[in-house]
């Protein structure tokens, strides 16, 4: 965590523009109205789905550093508030850990939070969050909800008016209480200061940034530094033996939770001190005293080594690690690095490289105005002396402070200039092997000190693990898609007098491959149609589905009647010994006579739409699921199928959804089929899938086969 801006100057990124500070005033008013102690306003970027923090109040911006710039898809409250156009309330530390673990791992303190969109009826301008101490009631009161909602609506109208007047509002100075100037500013009077100076224990006043605004003589003596050297500094920076993330964590915990916190610290060589922090909305008062009992118990304890690096760096790494664990696809990894890693380290562009066939391969890039500049890496041989190839081969990171340094070390490289001035090439090593290279580009010359190089290298390890998982998932997904495509028919060839259309949607869980299948067997003189569902949605289910489909085709081709096709397929499944069951619906089509003969094995009943638009569920006779009883029989039912009739065959993924009654789902499907049944069959198939709640949730695979009888050619 940095020292933060001084009282007289805000950072350039948050310096208020000339004019009335609309965002700051609105945020301050919200905090006062609902008694919150901190908050922030985010603005939605006009050119990309990203929320950027425009102003913060009540706590240092470093506390929220991992979320200064967040994508709308990020699983955090302000993004959820914008996506859902609703109030998001998190009332406790436990609820935060359950719903938003990425925030809880960085800020594991008791506090409550409300996030709201800043939007008019037709446009979203941003979002707001406010926080309360952990003592806030577990529910947001109606009064607080109304006040916050009204304030956000008023702010949205101001932003809309500013946009109409072509004076867009940007970042403003953060609202932090100014640190006290000297003793009188902190304690109120010279006499009070004299009183404090005479106390036998130490007293220190910290501002909201954690900087020392006052220190009495006893505290200076206990800390081992003159008071003049302590004022304006962070204790964990100016006092070496307090340079431990745990101590800064206690300050953060007190400030966010607004609860008294304490800790013990060992002053070398063996003296224990007790620190007790009393927070308020303007800072903290810290009482320091000797912890004699602890000192006696631990006398002789060896001095601890130097403390770890700054906590905010650890916080950001924790947040980024949490984000990267959620990445599924390679492009998810690229986007997360662009949205969260690059802004955190000050980079303006990035390329992620992999290797294939002895050459570099561009997996993704962001931030380059001309995409061709980033794609220049694609196809470069790994044997060529370029920084990207060298880092991937050696596993050693490379940092270039300037264009001159890069050209001096790689004079023979043929890459055209990319418009950037400094670069970090990070090897992405997972499971002991290189999986790629991450190239971070900087718009201006950038010196990489040792601690920053260490952080970037650590981030490279996190990115590598996420990339390895994503590459494996991408490969499995391509395998699954290819397998599924080959197992299902590439096209349907209906017999004369029949139109056909089909749809297949894999479940979104697992490998997106399943055991649902359909087929149309154009045998003569009578064609056949089949639809079925093997348990599961994995490679085993898909492979078994392929064998069943092949068996049905073979038994149909040799002329077995429907009941025998089902019996033979049942015995085949049992002989395969797969311990999986399957439902199936088989039809022998006779369009010339306007009829169909059906056999059913535990499959959902088909729907028949008559030419007059009436729809009914066909209550067919049937037998048990395939694969259970080798002696099972499957009776058949003959159904009239005059021209204009539509048969809707489907698997349970179309109608079965948690919390939805199956009868209601079938009734809804029948109503939709009645209303839309005259559409072209391809459009009707899309309509049935689009309006199915179960198909949208895709908990299970979904297959649909539609057959329409028409006058024969």
XYZ file of C-alpha atoms in Angstrom:
713
model
C 0.000 0.000 0.000
C 1.454 3.351 -0.981
C 1.538 6.412 1.188
C -1.396 7.794 -0.783
C -1.965 11.364 -1.867
C -1.023 14.185 0.443
C -3.681 16.437 1.919
C -3.074 19.204 -0.572
C -2.915 17.204 -3.777
C -4.884 14.309 -5.231
C -3.359 11.874 -7.706
C -3.617 12.869 -11.337
C -6.111 10.086 -11.980
C -8.479 11.427 -9.367
C -7.865 15.175 -9.559
C -11.177 16.997 -9.813
C -11.906 18.815 -13.052
C -12.637 22.497 -12.961
C -16.246 23.140 -12.002
C -18.698 21.903 -9.455
C -17.754 18.440 -8.135
C -21.087 16.789 -8.925
C -20.048 13.212 -8.155
C -18.304 14.088 -4.893
C -21.237 16.132 -3.630
C -23.722 13.409 -4.568
C -21.667 10.725 -2.851
C -21.156 12.803 0.298
C -24.897 13.469 0.467
C -25.706 9.759 0.130
C -23.305 8.786 2.909
C -24.756 11.415 5.223
C -28.396 10.531 4.443
C -28.025 6.844 5.291
C -25.260 7.029 7.893
C -22.770 5.063 5.775
C -19.069 5.593 6.413
C -17.582 4.959 2.962
C -18.550 4.555 -0.659
C -17.635 5.157 -4.288
C -19.147 6.224 -7.614
C -18.305 4.292 -10.777
C -18.840 5.578 -14.310
C -19.505 3.283 -17.274
C -16.995 3.790 -20.055
C -18.643 4.831 -23.327
C -16.426 2.615 -25.484
C -16.372 -0.680 -23.578
C -18.389 -2.568 -20.928
C -16.192 -1.445 -18.039
C -16.958 0.439 -14.824
C -14.246 2.834 -13.630
C -14.103 4.330 -10.143
C -14.586 8.088 -10.471
C -14.598 9.156 -6.818
C -14.275 7.415 -3.467
C -15.095 8.561 0.053
C -14.397 7.476 3.594
C -11.463 5.136 3.009
C -8.235 5.064 0.990
C -8.653 4.101 -2.643
C -5.981 1.463 -2.102
C -8.531 -0.573 -0.127
C -10.525 -1.002 -3.334
C -7.499 -1.141 -5.660
C -8.429 -4.525 -7.197
C -11.799 -3.078 -8.263
C -10.899 0.392 -9.522
C -11.711 -0.821 -13.030
C -14.087 -3.754 -13.449
C -15.854 -5.398 -16.358
C -19.641 -5.571 -16.355
C -19.418 -9.353 -16.253
C -17.296 -9.347 -13.079
C -18.877 -11.127 -10.076
C -18.870 -8.082 -7.778
C -21.800 -6.053 -6.383
C -21.509 -2.908 -8.551
C -21.412 -4.990 -11.751
C -24.372 -7.081 -10.564
C -26.294 -3.892 -9.757
C -25.766 -2.562 -13.294
C -26.531 -5.855 -15.045
C -29.729 -6.396 -13.085
C -30.748 -2.726 -12.768
C -31.387 -3.407 -9.068
C -30.159 -2.816 -5.530
C -27.589 -5.385 -4.392
C -27.414 -5.788 -0.614
C -24.737 -7.729 1.282
C -25.523 -7.581 4.981
C -22.717 -9.505 6.661
C -19.190 -10.848 6.391
C -20.588 -14.378 5.976
C -22.891 -13.339 3.129
C -20.000 -11.573 1.395
C -17.906 -14.737 1.606
C -20.762 -16.812 0.176
C -21.835 -14.499 -2.654
C -18.669 -12.567 -3.480
C -15.646 -14.626 -2.372
C -13.240 -12.502 -4.427
C -14.078 -9.489 -2.265
C -14.179 -11.437 0.991
C -10.690 -12.837 0.493
C -9.266 -9.308 0.142
C -11.472 -7.581 2.746
C -12.292 -10.279 5.343
C -13.877 -7.823 7.774
C -17.383 -7.296 9.177
C -19.154 -4.640 7.115
C -22.374 -4.226 5.147
C -22.599 -3.010 1.564
C -25.251 -1.739 -0.835
C -24.639 -1.298 -4.574
C -27.046 0.499 -6.914
C -27.121 1.366 -10.613
C -26.954 5.002 -11.680
C -29.342 4.920 -14.619
C -32.224 6.626 -16.358
C -34.990 4.724 -18.112
C -32.958 4.377 -21.304
C -29.295 4.554 -20.293
C -26.920 3.316 -17.613
C -24.297 5.822 -16.510
C -22.568 3.860 -13.763
C -23.010 2.531 -10.249
C -22.577 3.424 -6.594
C -21.642 1.418 -3.534
C -21.784 2.479 0.097
C -20.667 0.579 3.190
C -21.595 0.525 6.873
C -19.767 -0.925 9.875
C -20.485 -4.526 10.776
C -22.901 -3.370 13.496
C -25.437 -2.349 10.834
C -28.653 -4.442 10.960
C -28.589 -7.465 8.635
C -31.253 -5.953 6.381
C -31.318 -2.686 4.443
C -34.174 -0.589 5.802
C -36.930 0.714 3.528
C -35.868 4.267 4.355
C -32.221 3.605 3.431
C -33.262 1.852 0.225
C -35.536 4.734 -0.778
C -32.954 7.405 -0.001
C -30.189 5.624 -1.917
C -32.452 4.845 -4.893
C -33.671 8.440 -5.103
C -30.125 9.794 -4.818
C -28.905 7.536 -7.636
C -31.807 8.597 -9.861
C -30.999 12.274 -9.211
C -27.340 11.647 -10.002
C -28.317 9.842 -13.233
C -30.389 12.860 -14.312
C -27.423 15.160 -13.635
C -25.177 12.908 -15.715
C -27.767 12.821 -18.511
C -28.005 16.606 -18.472
C -24.223 16.925 -18.550
C -24.069 14.552 -21.533
C -26.707 16.570 -23.393
C -24.721 19.742 -22.767
C -21.572 18.014 -24.023
C -19.759 18.391 -20.706
C -19.203 14.782 -19.621
C -18.243 14.357 -15.980
C -15.050 12.548 -15.137
C -13.028 11.486 -12.098
C -12.982 13.803 -9.087
C -10.839 14.078 -5.986
C -11.566 11.378 -3.428
C -13.363 12.514 -0.269
C -11.060 11.749 2.620
C -10.949 13.613 5.892
C -7.848 15.814 5.921
C -5.223 14.790 8.475
C -4.840 16.968 11.498
C -2.187 19.694 11.359
C -0.149 19.430 14.537
C -1.284 18.742 18.063
C -4.018 21.329 18.304
C -5.684 20.092 15.111
C -5.735 16.558 16.432
C -6.662 17.019 20.054
C -8.448 20.354 20.069
C -6.330 22.372 22.485
C -2.800 22.959 23.699
C -3.795 21.974 27.237
C -5.157 18.662 25.993
C -1.878 18.096 24.186
C 0.047 18.691 27.420
C -2.203 16.195 29.184
C -1.563 13.550 26.535
C 2.162 14.213 26.617
C 2.251 13.377 30.332
C 0.475 10.010 29.942
C 2.655 6.926 30.652
C 1.425 5.086 27.534
C 1.724 6.025 23.895
C -0.984 7.723 21.851
C -0.922 7.996 18.061
C -3.496 9.510 15.708
C -3.777 8.008 12.191
C -5.677 9.604 9.331
C -7.794 7.577 6.937
C -4.733 6.803 4.827
C -3.025 5.329 7.890
C -0.500 8.179 8.163
C 0.601 9.425 11.578
C -0.930 12.847 12.288
C 0.064 13.038 15.974
C 2.346 11.057 18.252
C 3.067 11.776 21.922
C 6.475 11.406 23.537
C 5.675 8.025 25.085
C 4.620 6.617 21.715
C 7.747 7.942 20.027
C 9.866 6.291 22.703
C 8.031 2.971 22.377
C 8.291 3.027 18.586
C 11.980 3.940 18.786
C 11.812 6.901 16.391
C 11.764 10.699 16.988
C 8.282 12.183 16.679
C 9.406 14.447 13.836
C 10.425 11.421 11.736
C 7.111 9.669 12.365
C 4.683 12.462 11.465
C 3.153 12.035 8.020
C 4.426 8.468 7.586
C 2.786 5.073 7.667
C 3.772 3.138 10.831
C 4.434 -0.048 8.880
C 6.784 1.889 6.597
C 8.652 4.113 9.048
C 8.957 1.485 11.812
C 10.825 -1.521 10.341
C 9.578 -4.106 12.864
C 5.951 -3.168 12.031
C 6.564 -4.004 8.355
C 4.243 -7.006 8.445
C 0.954 -7.299 6.522
C -0.792 -8.482 9.681
C -0.350 -5.114 11.378
C -1.643 -3.146 8.407
C -4.489 -5.628 8.185
C -5.578 -4.672 11.714
C -5.704 -1.001 10.669
C -7.816 -1.912 7.657
C -10.091 -4.091 9.771
C -10.676 -1.274 12.276
C -11.350 1.308 9.584
C -13.745 -0.809 7.523
C -15.623 -2.455 10.410
C -15.487 0.637 12.664
C -14.822 -1.734 15.556
C -12.028 -1.543 18.122
C -9.199 -3.879 17.150
C -5.901 -4.752 18.746
C -2.704 -6.677 18.156
C 0.645 -7.467 19.736
C 3.959 -6.725 18.045
C 7.485 -7.708 18.965
C 9.931 -4.814 19.180
C 13.449 -6.247 18.758
C 15.169 -7.753 20.481
C 12.462 -9.055 22.819
C 9.932 -6.455 23.971
C 6.244 -6.999 23.219
C 4.001 -3.980 22.684
C 0.212 -3.856 22.711
C -1.574 -1.742 20.076
C -5.273 -0.922 20.471
C -7.052 0.955 17.669
C -10.168 3.084 18.188
C -11.704 3.963 14.797
C -13.963 6.797 13.677
C -15.034 8.116 10.303
C -12.065 10.528 10.292
C -9.274 8.161 11.286
C -8.009 6.079 14.178
C -6.621 6.693 17.651
C -4.037 4.131 18.698
C -2.993 3.373 22.267
C 0.438 1.724 22.631
C 1.651 0.092 25.847
C 4.087 -2.567 26.997
C 2.622 -6.092 27.126
C 4.700 -7.290 30.070
C 2.978 -10.664 30.562
C 3.583 -11.632 26.958
C 7.158 -10.422 27.142
C 7.782 -12.670 30.151
C 6.235 -15.713 28.493
C 8.225 -15.267 25.283
C 11.522 -14.070 26.702
C 14.319 -15.446 24.593
C 12.221 -15.702 21.454
C 14.539 -15.143 18.492
C 14.051 -12.012 16.472
C 11.866 -12.475 13.426
C 13.191 -11.775 10.003
C 12.108 -8.967 7.727
C 8.402 -8.767 7.015
C 6.679 -9.566 3.766
C 5.897 -7.072 1.062
C 3.091 -4.534 1.177
C -0.389 -5.802 1.895
C -2.103 -4.099 -0.990
C 0.082 -6.077 -3.373
C -0.978 -9.254 -1.603
C -4.602 -8.122 -1.744
C -4.419 -7.532 -5.465
C -2.730 -10.870 -6.052
C -5.460 -12.610 -4.018
C -8.160 -10.864 -6.009
C -6.506 -11.655 -9.333
C -5.991 -15.279 -8.299
C -9.676 -15.540 -7.474
C -10.619 -14.012 -10.814
C -8.320 -16.308 -12.783
C -9.736 -19.435 -11.128
C -13.082 -18.519 -12.723
C -11.648 -18.383 -16.264
C -12.860 -21.301 -18.390
C -11.790 -20.498 -21.954
C -8.485 -19.130 -23.211
C -10.248 -15.909 -24.193
C -11.571 -15.640 -20.621
C -7.971 -15.628 -19.404
C -6.986 -12.980 -21.959
C -9.932 -10.778 -20.981
C -9.261 -11.105 -17.241
C -5.598 -10.223 -17.686
C -6.672 -7.184 -19.733
C -9.364 -6.102 -17.261
C -7.588 -6.748 -13.972
C -3.877 -7.508 -14.294
C -2.872 -4.889 -16.860
C -4.578 -1.942 -15.079
C -3.167 -3.066 -11.724
C 0.422 -2.918 -13.018
C -0.030 0.144 -15.225
C 0.205 -1.628 -18.579
C -1.742 -0.356 -21.584
C -1.638 -3.406 -23.883
C -0.893 -7.110 -23.773
C -0.375 -10.201 -25.894
C -0.577 -13.778 -24.633
C 1.470 -16.244 -26.676
C 1.485 -20.003 -26.815
C 3.511 -22.428 -28.914
C 2.424 -24.865 -31.569
C 4.538 -26.821 -34.032
C 7.734 -25.057 -33.000
C 6.276 -21.604 -33.582
C 4.736 -18.883 -31.479
C 0.977 -18.669 -31.610
C -1.029 -15.592 -30.575
C -3.733 -16.755 -28.160
C -5.177 -13.291 -27.626
C -4.356 -9.611 -27.315
C -5.870 -6.367 -26.071
C -5.017 -2.679 -26.202
C -3.400 -2.458 -29.638
C -5.098 0.124 -31.907
C -3.993 -1.914 -34.931
C -4.543 -5.667 -34.304
C -1.975 -6.514 -36.985
C 0.766 -5.135 -34.749
C -0.020 -7.696 -32.034
C -0.471 -10.502 -34.542
C 3.098 -10.015 -35.807
C 4.133 -12.575 -33.173
C 2.014 -15.285 -34.817
C 4.086 -17.883 -36.614
C 7.516 -16.725 -35.409
C 9.824 -19.747 -35.018
C 10.792 -20.610 -31.456
C 14.377 -20.898 -32.687
C 14.441 -17.249 -33.766
C 16.183 -14.807 -31.436
C 13.239 -12.729 -30.282
C 12.288 -11.828 -26.693
C 8.984 -13.699 -26.941
C 10.623 -16.939 -28.062
C 13.574 -16.566 -25.692
C 11.365 -16.094 -22.634
C 9.164 -19.058 -23.569
C 12.193 -21.307 -24.150
C 14.201 -20.226 -21.118
C 11.464 -19.598 -18.567
C 13.271 -16.408 -17.499
C 11.343 -13.100 -17.555
C 12.660 -10.134 -19.516
C 12.051 -6.453 -18.764
C 12.828 -3.615 -21.162
C 12.695 -0.094 -19.789
C 12.891 1.522 -23.226
C 12.958 0.947 -26.969
C 16.718 1.530 -26.954
C 17.287 -1.232 -24.412
C 15.160 -3.680 -26.398
C 16.999 -2.910 -29.634
C 20.395 -3.128 -27.932
C 19.677 -6.643 -26.613
C 17.888 -7.857 -29.753
C 19.479 -5.980 -32.660
C 18.489 -8.601 -35.246
C 14.779 -8.795 -34.540
C 12.577 -7.935 -37.513
C 9.442 -6.881 -35.612
C 7.977 -3.518 -36.631
C 7.508 -0.831 -33.944
C 4.288 -1.242 -31.947
C 4.003 2.318 -30.652
C 4.873 1.413 -27.063
C 7.903 2.425 -25.022
C 8.522 -0.352 -22.449
C 7.755 -4.054 -22.162
C 7.620 -6.908 -19.663
C 7.902 -10.440 -21.101
C 6.656 -12.915 -18.495
C 7.148 -16.678 -18.901
C 3.950 -18.595 -18.172
C 5.105 -21.784 -16.452
C 2.635 -24.329 -15.076
C 3.281 -27.870 -13.854
C 6.986 -27.301 -14.443
C 6.690 -26.579 -18.152
C 6.251 -23.398 -20.200
C 2.740 -22.933 -21.572
C 3.209 -19.467 -23.036
C 4.451 -15.903 -22.685
C 2.576 -12.825 -21.482
C 3.781 -9.570 -23.053
C 2.781 -6.386 -21.204
C 3.365 -3.129 -23.093
C 3.631 0.347 -21.573
C 2.886 3.620 -23.351
C 5.819 5.429 -21.711
C 9.304 4.491 -20.553
C 8.948 2.383 -17.448
C 11.585 1.378 -14.925
C 10.976 -2.054 -13.372
C 12.382 -2.088 -9.804
C 13.134 -5.393 -8.123
C 9.907 -5.565 -6.120
C 7.776 -4.878 -9.204
C 9.632 -7.544 -11.163
C 8.914 -10.002 -8.355
C 5.200 -9.136 -8.385
C 4.975 -9.415 -12.183
C 6.750 -12.768 -12.116
C 4.324 -14.018 -9.450
C 1.391 -12.834 -11.528
C 2.864 -14.725 -14.465
C 2.608 -17.918 -12.415
C -1.077 -17.282 -11.670
C -1.803 -16.512 -15.321
C 0.059 -19.665 -16.372
C -2.067 -21.918 -14.171
C -5.261 -20.378 -15.492
C -4.000 -20.616 -19.076
C -3.017 -24.269 -18.682
C -6.527 -25.120 -17.459
C -8.114 -23.078 -20.241
C -5.972 -24.665 -22.966
C -6.910 -28.114 -21.675
C -10.587 -27.150 -21.546
C -10.445 -25.721 -25.072
C -8.865 -28.941 -26.339
C -11.463 -31.089 -24.565
C -14.246 -28.886 -25.885
C -12.985 -29.196 -29.479
C -12.765 -32.977 -29.007
C -16.272 -33.058 -27.551
C -17.705 -30.935 -30.337
C -16.047 -33.060 -33.002
C -17.254 -36.279 -31.383
C -20.788 -34.944 -31.012
C -20.895 -33.771 -34.626
C -19.844 -37.189 -35.887
C -22.250 -39.094 -33.665
C -25.306 -37.075 -34.726
C -26.553 -37.074 -38.333
C -25.006 -34.342 -40.471
C -28.287 -33.903 -42.304
C -31.798 -35.325 -42.344
C -33.116 -37.065 -45.459
C -36.847 -37.495 -44.962
C -38.917 -39.761 -47.237
C -41.412 -38.281 -49.725
C -44.367 -36.769 -47.910
C -42.398 -35.852 -44.773
C -40.552 -32.672 -43.771
C -38.048 -32.800 -40.904
C -36.093 -30.400 -38.710
C -33.942 -31.062 -35.641
C -32.059 -29.217 -32.945
C -29.490 -30.354 -30.382
C -28.216 -28.335 -27.390
C -25.598 -29.839 -25.040
C -25.802 -29.232 -21.316
C -23.691 -26.307 -20.130
C -22.241 -28.413 -17.311
C -19.433 -30.861 -17.949
C -17.873 -31.138 -21.396
C -20.914 -29.922 -23.341
C -21.390 -33.342 -24.871
C -24.242 -35.684 -24.140
C -26.216 -38.809 -24.747
C -29.280 -37.282 -26.430
C -29.697 -38.377 -30.039
C -32.076 -38.354 -32.965
C -32.033 -39.875 -36.445
C -34.108 -40.296 -39.580
C -33.595 -43.579 -41.453
C -34.852 -43.256 -45.060
C -35.424 -46.984 -45.699
C -37.903 -48.146 -48.311
C -40.761 -48.623 -48.475
C -41.199 -47.241 -44.936
C -38.850 -44.724 -43.307
C -38.145 -44.573 -39.582
C -37.440 -41.837 -37.055
C -35.915 -42.216 -33.605
C -35.087 -40.006 -30.655
C -33.476 -41.053 -27.373
C -31.567 -40.068 -24.287
C -28.691 -41.983 -22.679
C -27.993 -41.143 -19.044
C -25.354 -38.453 -18.483
C -23.695 -35.817 -20.593
C -20.127 -37.006 -20.950
C -17.959 -38.967 -23.354
C -19.230 -42.355 -22.073
C -22.848 -41.349 -22.655
C -22.010 -39.986 -26.111
C -20.125 -43.141 -27.127
C -22.992 -45.363 -25.966
C -25.451 -43.110 -27.775
C -23.475 -43.651 -30.992
C -23.691 -47.422 -30.584
C -27.449 -47.302 -29.937
C -28.037 -45.088 -32.971
C -25.982 -47.462 -35.119
C -27.920 -50.443 -33.763
C -31.303 -48.819 -34.493
C -30.215 -48.089 -38.062
C -29.016 -51.659 -38.566
C -32.197 -53.267 -37.179
C -34.332 -50.890 -39.245
C -32.389 -51.624 -42.430
C -32.874 -55.393 -42.102
C -36.643 -54.824 -41.878
C -37.464 -55.490 -38.231
C -40.855 -54.060 -37.122
C -40.848 -51.295 -34.456
C -41.384 -53.596 -31.464
C -38.478 -55.818 -32.548
C -36.193 -52.840 -33.213
C -36.777 -51.697 -29.643
C -36.296 -55.230 -28.235
C -33.075 -55.769 -30.178
C -31.707 -52.382 -29.132
C -32.564 -53.149 -25.509
C -30.629 -56.423 -25.613
C -27.712 -54.715 -27.373
C -27.466 -52.155 -24.568
C -27.515 -54.908 -21.937
C -24.867 -56.921 -23.803
C -22.586 -53.879 -23.924
C -22.520 -53.915 -20.099
C -22.330 -50.140 -19.804
C -24.507 -49.895 -16.664
C -26.296 -46.943 -18.238
C -29.960 -46.763 -19.207
C -31.557 -45.005 -22.142
C -35.006 -43.789 -23.075
C -36.112 -44.078 -26.677
C -39.041 -43.342 -28.994
C -39.129 -45.127 -32.352
C -41.504 -44.408 -35.265
C -42.138 -46.284 -38.490
C -43.501 -43.670 -40.913
C -46.045 -44.428 -43.642
C -46.841 -41.012 -45.163
C -48.606 -42.555 -48.177
C -51.284 -44.007 -45.867
C -51.113 -41.064 -43.423
C -50.082 -43.036 -40.375
C -47.179 -43.811 -38.064
C -46.486 -46.787 -35.800
C -44.653 -45.947 -32.582
C -42.850 -47.855 -29.839
C -41.734 -46.177 -26.623
C -39.150 -47.097 -23.966
C -39.597 -44.768 -20.996
C -39.361 -41.679 -23.199
C -41.406 -38.453 -22.797
C -44.611 -38.643 -24.887
C -44.601 -36.874 -28.267
C -46.980 -34.039 -29.146
C -49.187 -34.180 -32.240
C -50.551 -31.041 -33.858
C -53.518 -31.757 -36.112
C -54.027 -29.829 -39.371
C -56.754 -27.775 -37.639
C -54.217 -26.537 -35.041
C -55.361 -28.685 -32.120
C -52.543 -30.263 -30.105
C -52.638 -33.327 -27.922
C -50.097 -35.346 -25.967
C -49.923 -38.888 -27.365
C -50.382 -41.360 -24.521
C -48.501 -44.240 -26.090
C -48.157 -47.752 -24.792
C -44.578 -48.607 -23.954
C -42.043 -50.574 -22.015
C -39.240 -49.861 -19.528
C -36.042 -47.964 -20.216
C -33.546 -49.704 -22.468
C -30.814 -51.558 -20.621
C -32.841 -52.805 -17.636
C -34.627 -56.055 -18.551
C -33.499 -58.285 -21.409
C -36.982 -59.862 -21.586
C -38.836 -56.527 -21.812
C -41.416 -56.116 -24.589
C -42.361 -52.859 -26.271
C -45.940 -52.700 -27.583
C -46.724 -50.358 -30.463
C -49.363 -47.710 -31.090
C -50.622 -46.621 -34.495
C -51.308 -42.909 -34.897
C -53.083 -41.129 -37.742
C -50.808 -38.628 -39.488
C -52.782 -36.757 -42.189
C -51.107 -34.077 -44.331
C -50.517 -30.897 -42.328
C -49.926 -32.797 -39.067
C -46.806 -32.023 -37.030
C -45.162 -34.509 -34.677
C -42.915 -32.988 -31.996
C -40.405 -35.473 -30.558
C -38.096 -34.240 -27.807
C -35.928 -35.272 -24.884
C -36.601 -34.281 -21.281
C -34.086 -31.434 -21.484
C -36.779 -29.440 -23.306
C -39.405 -29.687 -20.566
C -37.782 -30.632 -17.262
C -36.505 -27.742 -15.154
C -36.032 -27.396 -11.358
C -39.130 -25.860 -9.790
C -41.303 -26.282 -12.903
C -44.085 -28.878 -12.908
C -43.751 -31.262 -15.861
C -47.472 -31.038 -16.624
C -47.273 -27.248 -16.800
C -44.219 -27.473 -19.045
C -46.011 -29.882 -21.417
C -49.082 -27.639 -21.480
C -46.928 -24.642 -22.332
C -45.166 -26.572 -25.070
C -48.511 -27.652 -26.501
C -49.842 -24.077 -26.492
C -46.750 -22.829 -28.307
C -46.981 -25.641 -30.855
C -50.633 -24.794 -31.487
C -49.878 -21.095 -32.010
C -46.694 -21.406 -34.059
C -47.221 -24.764 -35.786
C -47.911 -23.267 -39.218
C -44.427 -21.725 -39.424
C -41.713 -23.310 -41.578
C -40.373 -26.280 -39.684
C -36.896 -24.808 -39.155
C -38.401 -21.646 -37.636
C -40.722 -23.741 -35.475
C -37.768 -25.734 -34.099
C -36.002 -22.492 -33.145
C -39.195 -21.194 -31.538
C -39.669 -24.283 -29.357
C -36.097 -24.165 -28.092
C -36.100 -20.384 -27.571
C -39.251 -20.422 -25.408
C -38.240 -23.412 -23.281
C -37.112 -22.468 -19.766
C -35.375 -25.823 -19.397
C -33.512 -25.431 -22.706
C -32.355 -21.941 -21.713
C -30.989 -23.180 -18.383
C -29.401 -26.187 -20.138
C -29.020 -28.301 -17.031
C -29.500 -31.322 -19.296
C -28.964 -32.038 -22.990
C -31.850 -31.143 -25.271
C -32.820 -32.759 -28.565
C -35.856 -31.889 -30.703
C -37.048 -33.670 -33.863
C -40.023 -32.237 -35.764
C -41.832 -34.143 -38.501
C -44.554 -32.654 -40.710
C -46.723 -34.759 -43.003
C -47.529 -33.234 -46.392
C -48.998 -34.388 -49.645
C -46.688 -36.876 -51.309
C -44.743 -35.954 -54.443
